[in-house]
Amino acid sequence: MSDSETAKAQLILAVRQGGVTDASVLAAMESIPRPMFVPQPFQDRSFENVALPIGRHQTVSQPMVVGLMTQALELNDRMKVLEIGTGSGYQAAILARLCRRLYTMERHPSLLEEAESRFRELRLTNVTAVLGDGSKGWKEQAPFDRIMLTAAAIDIPAQLVDQLAIGGIMVLPVGLDDSDQRLIKLVKTPDGAETEDMGAVRFVPLLPGVEPE
Ligand code: SAH
């Protein structure tokens, strides 16, 4: 094995040890090359199980957290999924491997553009990416079977719960302060929603509006 193959195998092992046991999630993570999503100065750390900067004060999440959040969505290839916070596109690429169609929203034009070129390079033809404020969701495409937020909301956004199908699952970091955020799994029921606390996490904040560029 080459050094990078060894590093990649070690990363997948770390993700498994972190609690990601779903074989389809692990296979999807193996199929998406993380170095493609990490800027040049951090290339040699792209197979480490850590979050890394992607520019514009944003980060690509720790692979273990990407795995746990993906697994919590219980995806299959018939599902329509919404991701808020495209960022580098890494999480989006993994979701796209596991669902029928992925809609992803980003508020930074330059990050969105770079992510879209990676989707093209990987021939991920089932991804639709747009510039927009994801906290409002994407009404025209709703309802979604699954929704994932990769930026922390102060509270569970009601507009996103509205856009989730009954029986649908939403996974999101919630919390004001980045030292006190919880990962929440929400299941929408006919008369409300059930939530489960999946533990402490640290995400960049969900911000209003779109960045000018
Ligand atoms: N899923 C990304 C993680 C990026 S960090 C990845 O795999 O790389 C979170 C992203 O959410 C940032 O790019 C940030 O610009 C974006 N973001 C924050 N608030 C947003 C909002 N209201 N709408 C859309 N994107 C938002």
PDB file of C-alpha atoms and ligand atoms in Angstrom:
ATOM      1  CA  MET A   1       0.000   0.000   0.000  1.00  0.00           C
ATOM      2  CA  SER A   2       1.149   3.546  -0.703  1.00  0.00           C
ATOM      3  CA  ASP A   3       1.467   6.034   2.153  1.00  0.00           C
ATOM      4  CA  SER A   4      -1.767   7.732   1.151  1.00  0.00           C
ATOM      5  CA  GLU A   5      -3.641   4.411   0.946  1.00  0.00           C
ATOM      6  CA  THR A   6      -2.412   3.557   4.433  1.00  0.00           C
ATOM      7  CA  ALA A   7      -3.418   7.000   5.736  1.00  0.00           C
ATOM      8  CA  LYS A   8      -6.853   6.607   4.157  1.00  0.00           C
ATOM      9  CA  ALA A   9      -7.348   3.115   5.617  1.00  0.00           C
ATOM     10  CA  GLN A  10      -6.376   4.473   9.055  1.00  0.00           C
ATOM     11  CA  LEU A  11      -8.881   7.287   8.680  1.00  0.00           C
ATOM     12  CA  ILE A  12     -11.717   4.883   7.828  1.00  0.00           C
ATOM     13  CA  LEU A  13     -10.715   2.770  10.836  1.00  0.00           C
ATOM     14  CA  ALA A  14     -10.860   5.846  13.097  1.00  0.00           C
ATOM     15  CA  VAL A  15     -14.327   6.667  11.719  1.00  0.00           C
ATOM     16  CA  ARG A  16     -15.463   3.085  12.496  1.00  0.00           C
ATOM     17  CA  GLN A  17     -14.015   3.231  15.980  1.00  0.00           C
ATOM     18  CA  GLY A  18     -15.897   6.498  16.467  1.00  0.00           C
ATOM     19  CA  GLY A  19     -19.170   4.575  16.032  1.00  0.00           C
ATOM     20  CA  VAL A  20     -19.847   4.543  12.288  1.00  0.00           C
ATOM     21  CA  THR A  21     -20.788   0.921  11.646  1.00  0.00           C
ATOM     22  CA  ASP A  22     -23.122   1.293   8.633  1.00  0.00           C
ATOM     23  CA  ALA A  23     -21.310  -0.395   5.724  1.00  0.00           C
ATOM     24  CA  SER A  24     -22.922   1.826   3.073  1.00  0.00           C
ATOM     25  CA  VAL A  25     -21.798   4.998   4.899  1.00  0.00           C
ATOM     26  CA  LEU A  26     -18.241   3.664   5.241  1.00  0.00           C
ATOM     27  CA  ALA A  27     -18.195   2.687   1.544  1.00  0.00           C
ATOM     28  CA  ALA A  28     -19.429   6.140   0.519  1.00  0.00           C
ATOM     29  CA  MET A  29     -16.710   7.761   2.652  1.00  0.00           C
ATOM     30  CA  GLU A  30     -14.072   5.513   1.091  1.00  0.00           C
ATOM     31  CA  SER A  31     -15.227   6.499  -2.390  1.00  0.00           C
ATOM     32  CA  ILE A  32     -14.893  10.275  -1.856  1.00  0.00           C
ATOM     33  CA  PRO A  33     -11.277  11.530  -1.814  1.00  0.00           C
ATOM     34  CA  ARG A  34     -11.031  14.062   1.055  1.00  0.00           C
ATOM     35  CA  PRO A  35      -7.791  15.659  -0.313  1.00  0.00           C
ATOM     36  CA  MET A  36      -9.872  17.051  -3.185  1.00  0.00           C
ATOM     37  CA  PHE A  37     -11.870  19.136  -0.696  1.00  0.00           C
ATOM     38  CA  VAL A  38      -8.985  20.459   1.392  1.00  0.00           C
ATOM     39  CA  PRO A  39      -6.920  23.536   0.393  1.00  0.00           C
ATOM     40  CA  GLN A  40      -3.273  23.061  -0.614  1.00  0.00           C
ATOM     41  CA  PRO A  41      -1.653  24.114   2.712  1.00  0.00           C
ATOM     42  CA  PHE A  42      -3.561  21.371   4.576  1.00  0.00           C
ATOM     43  CA  GLN A  43      -3.197  18.591   1.972  1.00  0.00           C
ATOM     44  CA  ASP A  44      -0.870  16.509   4.119  1.00  0.00           C
ATOM     45  CA  ARG A  45      -3.460  16.515   6.909  1.00  0.00           C
ATOM     46  CA  SER A  46      -6.444  15.577   4.745  1.00  0.00           C
ATOM     47  CA  PHE A  47      -6.495  11.974   6.003  1.00  0.00           C
ATOM     48  CA  GLU A  48      -6.375  13.021   9.661  1.00  0.00           C
ATOM     49  CA  ASN A  49      -9.561  12.672  11.678  1.00  0.00           C
ATOM     50  CA  VAL A  50      -9.757  16.442  12.304  1.00  0.00           C
ATOM     51  CA  ALA A  51     -11.729  19.424  11.019  1.00  0.00           C
ATOM     52  CA  LEU A  52      -9.671  21.605   8.610  1.00  0.00           C
ATOM     53  CA  PRO A  53      -9.990  25.210   7.353  1.00  0.00           C
ATOM     54  CA  ILE A  54     -11.464  25.669   3.869  1.00  0.00           C
ATOM     55  CA  GLY A  55     -11.236  29.484   3.638  1.00  0.00           C
ATOM     56  CA  ARG A  56     -13.754  32.259   4.438  1.00  0.00           C
ATOM     57  CA  HIS A  57     -13.392  31.286   8.140  1.00  0.00           C
ATOM     58  CA  GLN A  58     -15.206  28.001   7.451  1.00  0.00           C
ATOM     59  CA  THR A  59     -14.165  24.400   8.065  1.00  0.00           C
ATOM     60  CA  VAL A  60     -14.693  20.954   6.599  1.00  0.00           C
ATOM     61  CA  SER A  61     -15.941  18.774   9.489  1.00  0.00           C
ATOM     62  CA  GLN A  62     -14.033  16.027  11.241  1.00  0.00           C
ATOM     63  CA  PRO A  63     -14.579  12.782   9.237  1.00  0.00           C
ATOM     64  CA  MET A  64     -15.911  10.945  12.296  1.00  0.00           C
ATOM     65  CA  VAL A  65     -18.601  13.603  12.719  1.00  0.00           C
ATOM     66  CA  VAL A  66     -19.393  13.478   8.967  1.00  0.00           C
ATOM     67  CA  GLY A  67     -19.832   9.705   9.344  1.00  0.00           C
ATOM     68  CA  LEU A  68     -22.007   9.888  12.460  1.00  0.00           C
ATOM     69  CA  MET A  69     -24.262  12.585  10.984  1.00  0.00           C
ATOM     70  CA  THR A  70     -24.603  10.694   7.693  1.00  0.00           C
ATOM     71  CA  GLN A  71     -25.391   7.445   9.506  1.00  0.00           C
ATOM     72  CA  ALA A  72     -28.020   9.178  11.673  1.00  0.00           C
ATOM     73  CA  LEU A  73     -29.941  10.172   8.515  1.00  0.00           C
ATOM     74  CA  GLU A  74     -30.640   6.473   7.658  1.00  0.00           C
ATOM     75  CA  LEU A  75     -30.486   7.181   3.915  1.00  0.00           C
ATOM     76  CA  ASN A  76     -31.520   5.119   0.941  1.00  0.00           C
ATOM     77  CA  ASP A  77     -31.402   5.649  -2.820  1.00  0.00           C
ATOM     78  CA  ARG A  78     -35.049   6.747  -3.096  1.00  0.00           C
ATOM     79  CA  MET A  79     -34.620   9.816  -0.893  1.00  0.00           C
ATOM     80  CA  LYS A  80     -34.600  13.511  -1.614  1.00  0.00           C
ATOM     81  CA  VAL A  81     -32.220  15.259   0.763  1.00  0.00           C
ATOM     82  CA  LEU A  82     -31.457  18.888   1.668  1.00  0.00           C
ATOM     83  CA  GLU A  83     -28.068  19.927   3.065  1.00  0.00           C
ATOM     84  CA  ILE A  84     -27.537  23.427   4.503  1.00  0.00           C
ATOM     85  CA  GLY A  85     -23.923  24.644   4.336  1.00  0.00           C
ATOM     86  CA  THR A  86     -22.250  23.184   1.228  1.00  0.00           C
ATOM     87  CA  GLY A  87     -18.812  24.498   2.260  1.00  0.00           C
ATOM     88  CA  SER A  88     -16.138  22.422   0.540  1.00  0.00           C
ATOM     89  CA  GLY A  89     -18.765  19.971  -0.751  1.00  0.00           C
ATOM     90  CA  TYR A  90     -17.246  16.995   1.108  1.00  0.00           C
ATOM     91  CA  GLN A  91     -20.317  16.122   3.168  1.00  0.00           C
ATOM     92  CA  ALA A  92     -22.517  16.780   0.118  1.00  0.00           C
ATOM     93  CA  ALA A  93     -20.508  14.346  -2.032  1.00  0.00           C
ATOM     94  CA  ILE A  94     -20.956  11.594   0.569  1.00  0.00           C
ATOM     95  CA  LEU A  95     -24.687  12.270   0.886  1.00  0.00           C
ATOM     96  CA  ALA A  96     -25.038  12.258  -2.914  1.00  0.00           C
ATOM     97  CA  ARG A  97     -23.625   8.712  -3.030  1.00  0.00           C
ATOM     98  CA  LEU A  98     -26.371   7.513  -0.670  1.00  0.00           C
ATOM     99  CA  CYS A  99     -29.542   9.250  -1.839  1.00  0.00           C
ATOM    100  CA  ARG A 100     -31.534   9.832  -5.031  1.00  0.00           C
ATOM    101  CA  ARG A 101     -31.126  13.594  -5.213  1.00  0.00           C
ATOM    102  CA  LEU A 102     -29.240  16.055  -3.032  1.00  0.00           C
ATOM    103  CA  TYR A 103     -30.081  19.746  -2.806  1.00  0.00           C
ATOM    104  CA  THR A 104     -27.390  21.773  -1.077  1.00  0.00           C
ATOM    105  CA  MET A 105     -27.333  25.475  -0.130  1.00  0.00           C
ATOM    106  CA  GLU A 106     -24.383  27.776   0.623  1.00  0.00           C
ATOM    107  CA  ARG A 107     -24.230  31.497   1.468  1.00  0.00           C
ATOM    108  CA  HIS A 108     -20.620  32.087   0.237  1.00  0.00           C
ATOM    109  CA  PRO A 109     -20.497  32.408  -3.580  1.00  0.00           C
ATOM    110  CA  SER A 110     -16.814  31.420  -3.860  1.00  0.00           C
ATOM    111  CA  LEU A 111     -17.188  28.289  -1.692  1.00  0.00           C
ATOM    112  CA  LEU A 112     -20.245  27.275  -3.699  1.00  0.00           C
ATOM    113  CA  GLU A 113     -18.402  27.669  -6.996  1.00  0.00           C
ATOM    114  CA  GLU A 114     -15.454  25.572  -5.850  1.00  0.00           C
ATOM    115  CA  ALA A 115     -17.748  22.862  -4.474  1.00  0.00           C
ATOM    116  CA  GLU A 116     -19.685  22.721  -7.759  1.00  0.00           C
ATOM    117  CA  SER A 117     -16.493  22.192  -9.751  1.00  0.00           C
ATOM    118  CA  ARG A 118     -15.613  19.264  -7.435  1.00  0.00           C
ATOM    119  CA  PHE A 119     -19.079  17.726  -7.991  1.00  0.00           C
ATOM    120  CA  ARG A 120     -18.473  17.945 -11.759  1.00  0.00           C
ATOM    121  CA  GLU A 121     -15.019  16.403 -11.453  1.00  0.00           C
ATOM    122  CA  LEU A 122     -16.464  13.497  -9.436  1.00  0.00           C
ATOM    123  CA  ARG A 123     -19.382  13.215 -11.908  1.00  0.00           C
ATOM    124  CA  LEU A 124     -21.936  13.574  -9.124  1.00  0.00           C
ATOM    125  CA  THR A 125     -24.868  14.356 -11.399  1.00  0.00           C
ATOM    126  CA  ASN A 126     -27.558  14.081  -8.694  1.00  0.00           C
ATOM    127  CA  VAL A 127     -26.478  17.228  -6.816  1.00  0.00           C
ATOM    128  CA  THR A 128     -28.208  20.594  -7.193  1.00  0.00           C
ATOM    129  CA  ALA A 129     -26.297  23.375  -5.427  1.00  0.00           C
ATOM    130  CA  VAL A 130     -27.544  26.949  -4.966  1.00  0.00           C
ATOM    131  CA  LEU A 131     -26.514  30.179  -3.359  1.00  0.00           C
ATOM    132  CA  GLY A 132     -28.971  31.089  -0.623  1.00  0.00           C
ATOM    133  CA  ASP A 133     -29.811  31.441   3.031  1.00  0.00           C
ATOM    134  CA  GLY A 134     -30.387  27.851   4.032  1.00  0.00           C
ATOM    135  CA  SER A 135     -32.083  28.725   7.303  1.00  0.00           C
ATOM    136  CA  LYS A 136     -35.171  29.400   5.194  1.00  0.00           C
ATOM    137  CA  GLY A 137     -34.808  26.083   3.383  1.00  0.00           C
ATOM    138  CA  TRP A 138     -35.882  25.535  -0.205  1.00  0.00           C
ATOM    139  CA  LYS A 139     -39.689  25.756  -0.347  1.00  0.00           C
ATOM    140  CA  GLU A 140     -40.029  24.967  -4.069  1.00  0.00           C
ATOM    141  CA  GLN A 141     -38.345  21.576  -3.612  1.00  0.00           C
ATOM    142  CA  ALA A 142     -39.995  20.590  -0.309  1.00  0.00           C
ATOM    143  CA  PRO A 143     -40.898  18.205   1.213  1.00  0.00           C
ATOM    144  CA  PHE A 144     -37.530  16.553   1.855  1.00  0.00           C
ATOM    145  CA  ASP A 145     -37.107  13.029   3.239  1.00  0.00           C
ATOM    146  CA  ARG A 146     -33.983  14.127   5.082  1.00  0.00           C
ATOM    147  CA  ILE A 147     -32.359  17.443   6.065  1.00  0.00           C
ATOM    148  CA  MET A 148     -28.829  18.012   7.383  1.00  0.00           C
ATOM    149  CA  LEU A 149     -27.384  21.274   8.686  1.00  0.00           C
ATOM    150  CA  THR A 150     -23.602  21.601   8.837  1.00  0.00           C
ATOM    151  CA  ALA A 151     -23.674  25.007  10.548  1.00  0.00           C
ATOM    152  CA  ALA A 152     -25.026  25.509  14.080  1.00  0.00           C
ATOM    153  CA  ALA A 153     -28.480  27.015  14.532  1.00  0.00           C
ATOM    154  CA  ILE A 154     -29.397  28.886  17.729  1.00  0.00           C
ATOM    155  CA  ASP A 155     -32.633  26.905  17.808  1.00  0.00           C
ATOM    156  CA  ILE A 156     -34.244  24.240  15.626  1.00  0.00           C
ATOM    157  CA  PRO A 157     -35.375  26.278  12.552  1.00  0.00           C
ATOM    158  CA  ALA A 158     -39.170  25.926  12.306  1.00  0.00           C
ATOM    159  CA  GLN A 159     -39.157  26.609   8.546  1.00  0.00           C
ATOM    160  CA  LEU A 160     -36.924  23.582   8.007  1.00  0.00           C
ATOM    161  CA  VAL A 161     -39.122  21.317  10.139  1.00  0.00           C
ATOM    162  CA  ASP A 162     -42.046  22.479   7.952  1.00  0.00           C
ATOM    163  CA  GLN A 163     -40.139  21.355   4.847  1.00  0.00           C
ATOM    164  CA  LEU A 164     -39.450  17.878   6.252  1.00  0.00           C
ATOM    165  CA  ALA A 165     -41.752  14.978   5.251  1.00  0.00           C
ATOM    166  CA  ILE A 166     -43.684  13.160   8.000  1.00  0.00           C
ATOM    167  CA  GLY A 167     -41.395  10.385   9.214  1.00  0.00           C
ATOM    168  CA  GLY A 168     -38.446  12.381   7.898  1.00  0.00           C
ATOM    169  CA  ILE A 169     -35.198  12.877   9.805  1.00  0.00           C
ATOM    170  CA  MET A 170     -33.231  16.084  10.362  1.00  0.00           C
ATOM    171  CA  VAL A 171     -29.732  16.166  11.873  1.00  0.00           C
ATOM    172  CA  LEU A 172     -28.311  19.472  13.053  1.00  0.00           C
ATOM    173  CA  PRO A 173     -25.947  21.136  15.505  1.00  0.00           C
ATOM    174  CA  VAL A 174     -27.835  23.442  17.887  1.00  0.00           C
ATOM    175  CA  GLY A 175     -26.351  26.012  20.242  1.00  0.00           C
ATOM    176  CA  LEU A 176     -25.332  29.616  20.502  1.00  0.00           C
ATOM    177  CA  ASP A 177     -21.815  29.275  21.801  1.00  0.00           C
ATOM    178  CA  ASP A 178     -19.414  26.964  19.941  1.00  0.00           C
ATOM    179  CA  SER A 179     -18.270  25.540  23.288  1.00  0.00           C
ATOM    180  CA  ASP A 180     -21.814  24.432  24.090  1.00  0.00           C
ATOM    181  CA  GLN A 181     -23.369  22.903  20.968  1.00  0.00           C
ATOM    182  CA  ARG A 182     -25.300  19.646  20.795  1.00  0.00           C
ATOM    183  CA  LEU A 183     -25.892  17.438  17.789  1.00  0.00           C
ATOM    184  CA  ILE A 184     -29.644  16.848  17.513  1.00  0.00           C
ATOM    185  CA  LYS A 185     -31.496  14.163  15.585  1.00  0.00           C
ATOM    186  CA  LEU A 186     -35.123  15.113  14.977  1.00  0.00           C
ATOM    187  CA  VAL A 187     -37.799  12.759  13.639  1.00  0.00           C
ATOM    188  CA  LYS A 188     -40.950  14.441  12.355  1.00  0.00           C
ATOM    189  CA  THR A 189     -44.151  12.760  13.528  1.00  0.00           C
ATOM    190  CA  PRO A 190     -47.780  13.386  12.456  1.00  0.00           C
ATOM    191  CA  ASP A 191     -48.278  15.567  15.531  1.00  0.00           C
ATOM    192  CA  GLY A 192     -44.898  17.168  16.100  1.00  0.00           C
ATOM    193  CA  ALA A 193     -41.348  15.965  16.383  1.00  0.00           C
ATOM    194  CA  GLU A 194     -39.181  13.751  18.575  1.00  0.00           C
ATOM    195  CA  THR A 195     -35.627  14.796  19.291  1.00  0.00           C
ATOM    196  CA  GLU A 196     -32.563  12.923  20.471  1.00  0.00           C
ATOM    197  CA  ASP A 197     -29.322  14.472  21.743  1.00  0.00           C
ATOM    198  CA  MET A 198     -26.360  12.809  20.011  1.00  0.00           C
ATOM    199  CA  GLY A 199     -23.667  14.604  22.007  1.00  0.00           C
ATOM    200  CA  ALA A 200     -21.397  17.636  22.006  1.00  0.00           C
ATOM    201  CA  VAL A 201     -20.096  19.079  18.715  1.00  0.00           C
ATOM    202  CA  ARG A 202     -18.382  22.247  17.475  1.00  0.00           C
ATOM    203  CA  PHE A 203     -19.607  23.859  14.248  1.00  0.00           C
ATOM    204  CA  VAL A 204     -19.390  27.298  12.645  1.00  0.00           C
ATOM    205  CA  PRO A 205     -22.597  29.322  13.127  1.00  0.00           C
ATOM    206  CA  LEU A 206     -25.536  29.383  10.731  1.00  0.00           C
ATOM    207  CA  LEU A 207     -25.544  33.004   9.523  1.00  0.00           C
ATOM    208  CA  PRO A 208     -28.379  34.981   7.945  1.00  0.00           C
ATOM    209  CA  GLY A 209     -28.420  36.182   4.339  1.00  0.00           C
ATOM    210  CA  VAL A 210     -25.907  35.684   1.541  1.00  0.00           C
ATOM    211  CA  GLU A 211     -22.337  37.072   1.312  1.00  0.00           C
ATOM    212  CA  PRO A 212     -21.819  39.675  -1.424  1.00  0.00           C
ATOM    213  CA  GLU A 213     -18.994  38.898  -3.855  1.00  0.00           C
TER     214      GLU A 213
HETATM  215  N1  SAH B   1     -20.647  20.623   4.820  1.00  0.00           N
HETATM  216  C1  SAH B   1     -19.450  21.414   4.723  1.00  0.00           C
HETATM  217  C2  SAH B   1     -19.152  22.123   6.035  1.00  0.00           C
HETATM  218  C3  SAH B   1     -18.907  23.575   5.824  1.00  0.00           C
HETATM  219  S1  SAH B   1     -18.930  24.599   7.252  1.00  0.00           S
HETATM  220  C4  SAH B   1     -18.264  20.604   4.232  1.00  0.00           C
HETATM  221  O1  SAH B   1     -18.388  19.363   4.129  1.00  0.00           O
HETATM  222  O2  SAH B   1     -17.235  21.181   3.893  1.00  0.00           O
HETATM  223  C5  SAH B   1     -20.573  25.245   7.207  1.00  0.00           C
HETATM  224  C6  SAH B   1     -20.961  26.004   5.977  1.00  0.00           C
HETATM  225  O3  SAH B   1     -22.249  26.563   6.195  1.00  0.00           O
HETATM  226  C7  SAH B   1     -20.047  27.191   5.638  1.00  0.00           C
HETATM  227  O4  SAH B   1     -19.548  27.044   4.342  1.00  0.00           O
HETATM  228  C8  SAH B   1     -20.973  28.406   5.758  1.00  0.00           C
HETATM  229  O5  SAH B   1     -20.683  29.431   4.821  1.00  0.00           O
HETATM  230  C9  SAH B   1     -22.333  27.782   5.512  1.00  0.00           C
HETATM  231  N2  SAH B   1     -23.478  28.543   6.031  1.00  0.00           N
HETATM  232  C10 SAH B   1     -23.600  29.211   7.206  1.00  0.00           C
HETATM  233  N3  SAH B   1     -24.819  29.750   7.325  1.00  0.00           N
HETATM  234  C11 SAH B   1     -25.509  29.430   6.197  1.00  0.00           C
HETATM  235  C12 SAH B   1     -26.819  29.695   5.715  1.00  0.00           C
HETATM  236  N4  SAH B   1     -27.703  30.427   6.411  1.00  0.00           N
HETATM  237  N5  SAH B   1     -27.173  29.211   4.503  1.00  0.00           N
HETATM  238  C13 SAH B   1     -26.305  28.478   3.760  1.00  0.00           C
HETATM  239  N6  SAH B   1     -25.054  28.186   4.158  1.00  0.00           N
HETATM  240  C14 SAH B   1     -24.643  28.645   5.367  1.00  0.00           C
END
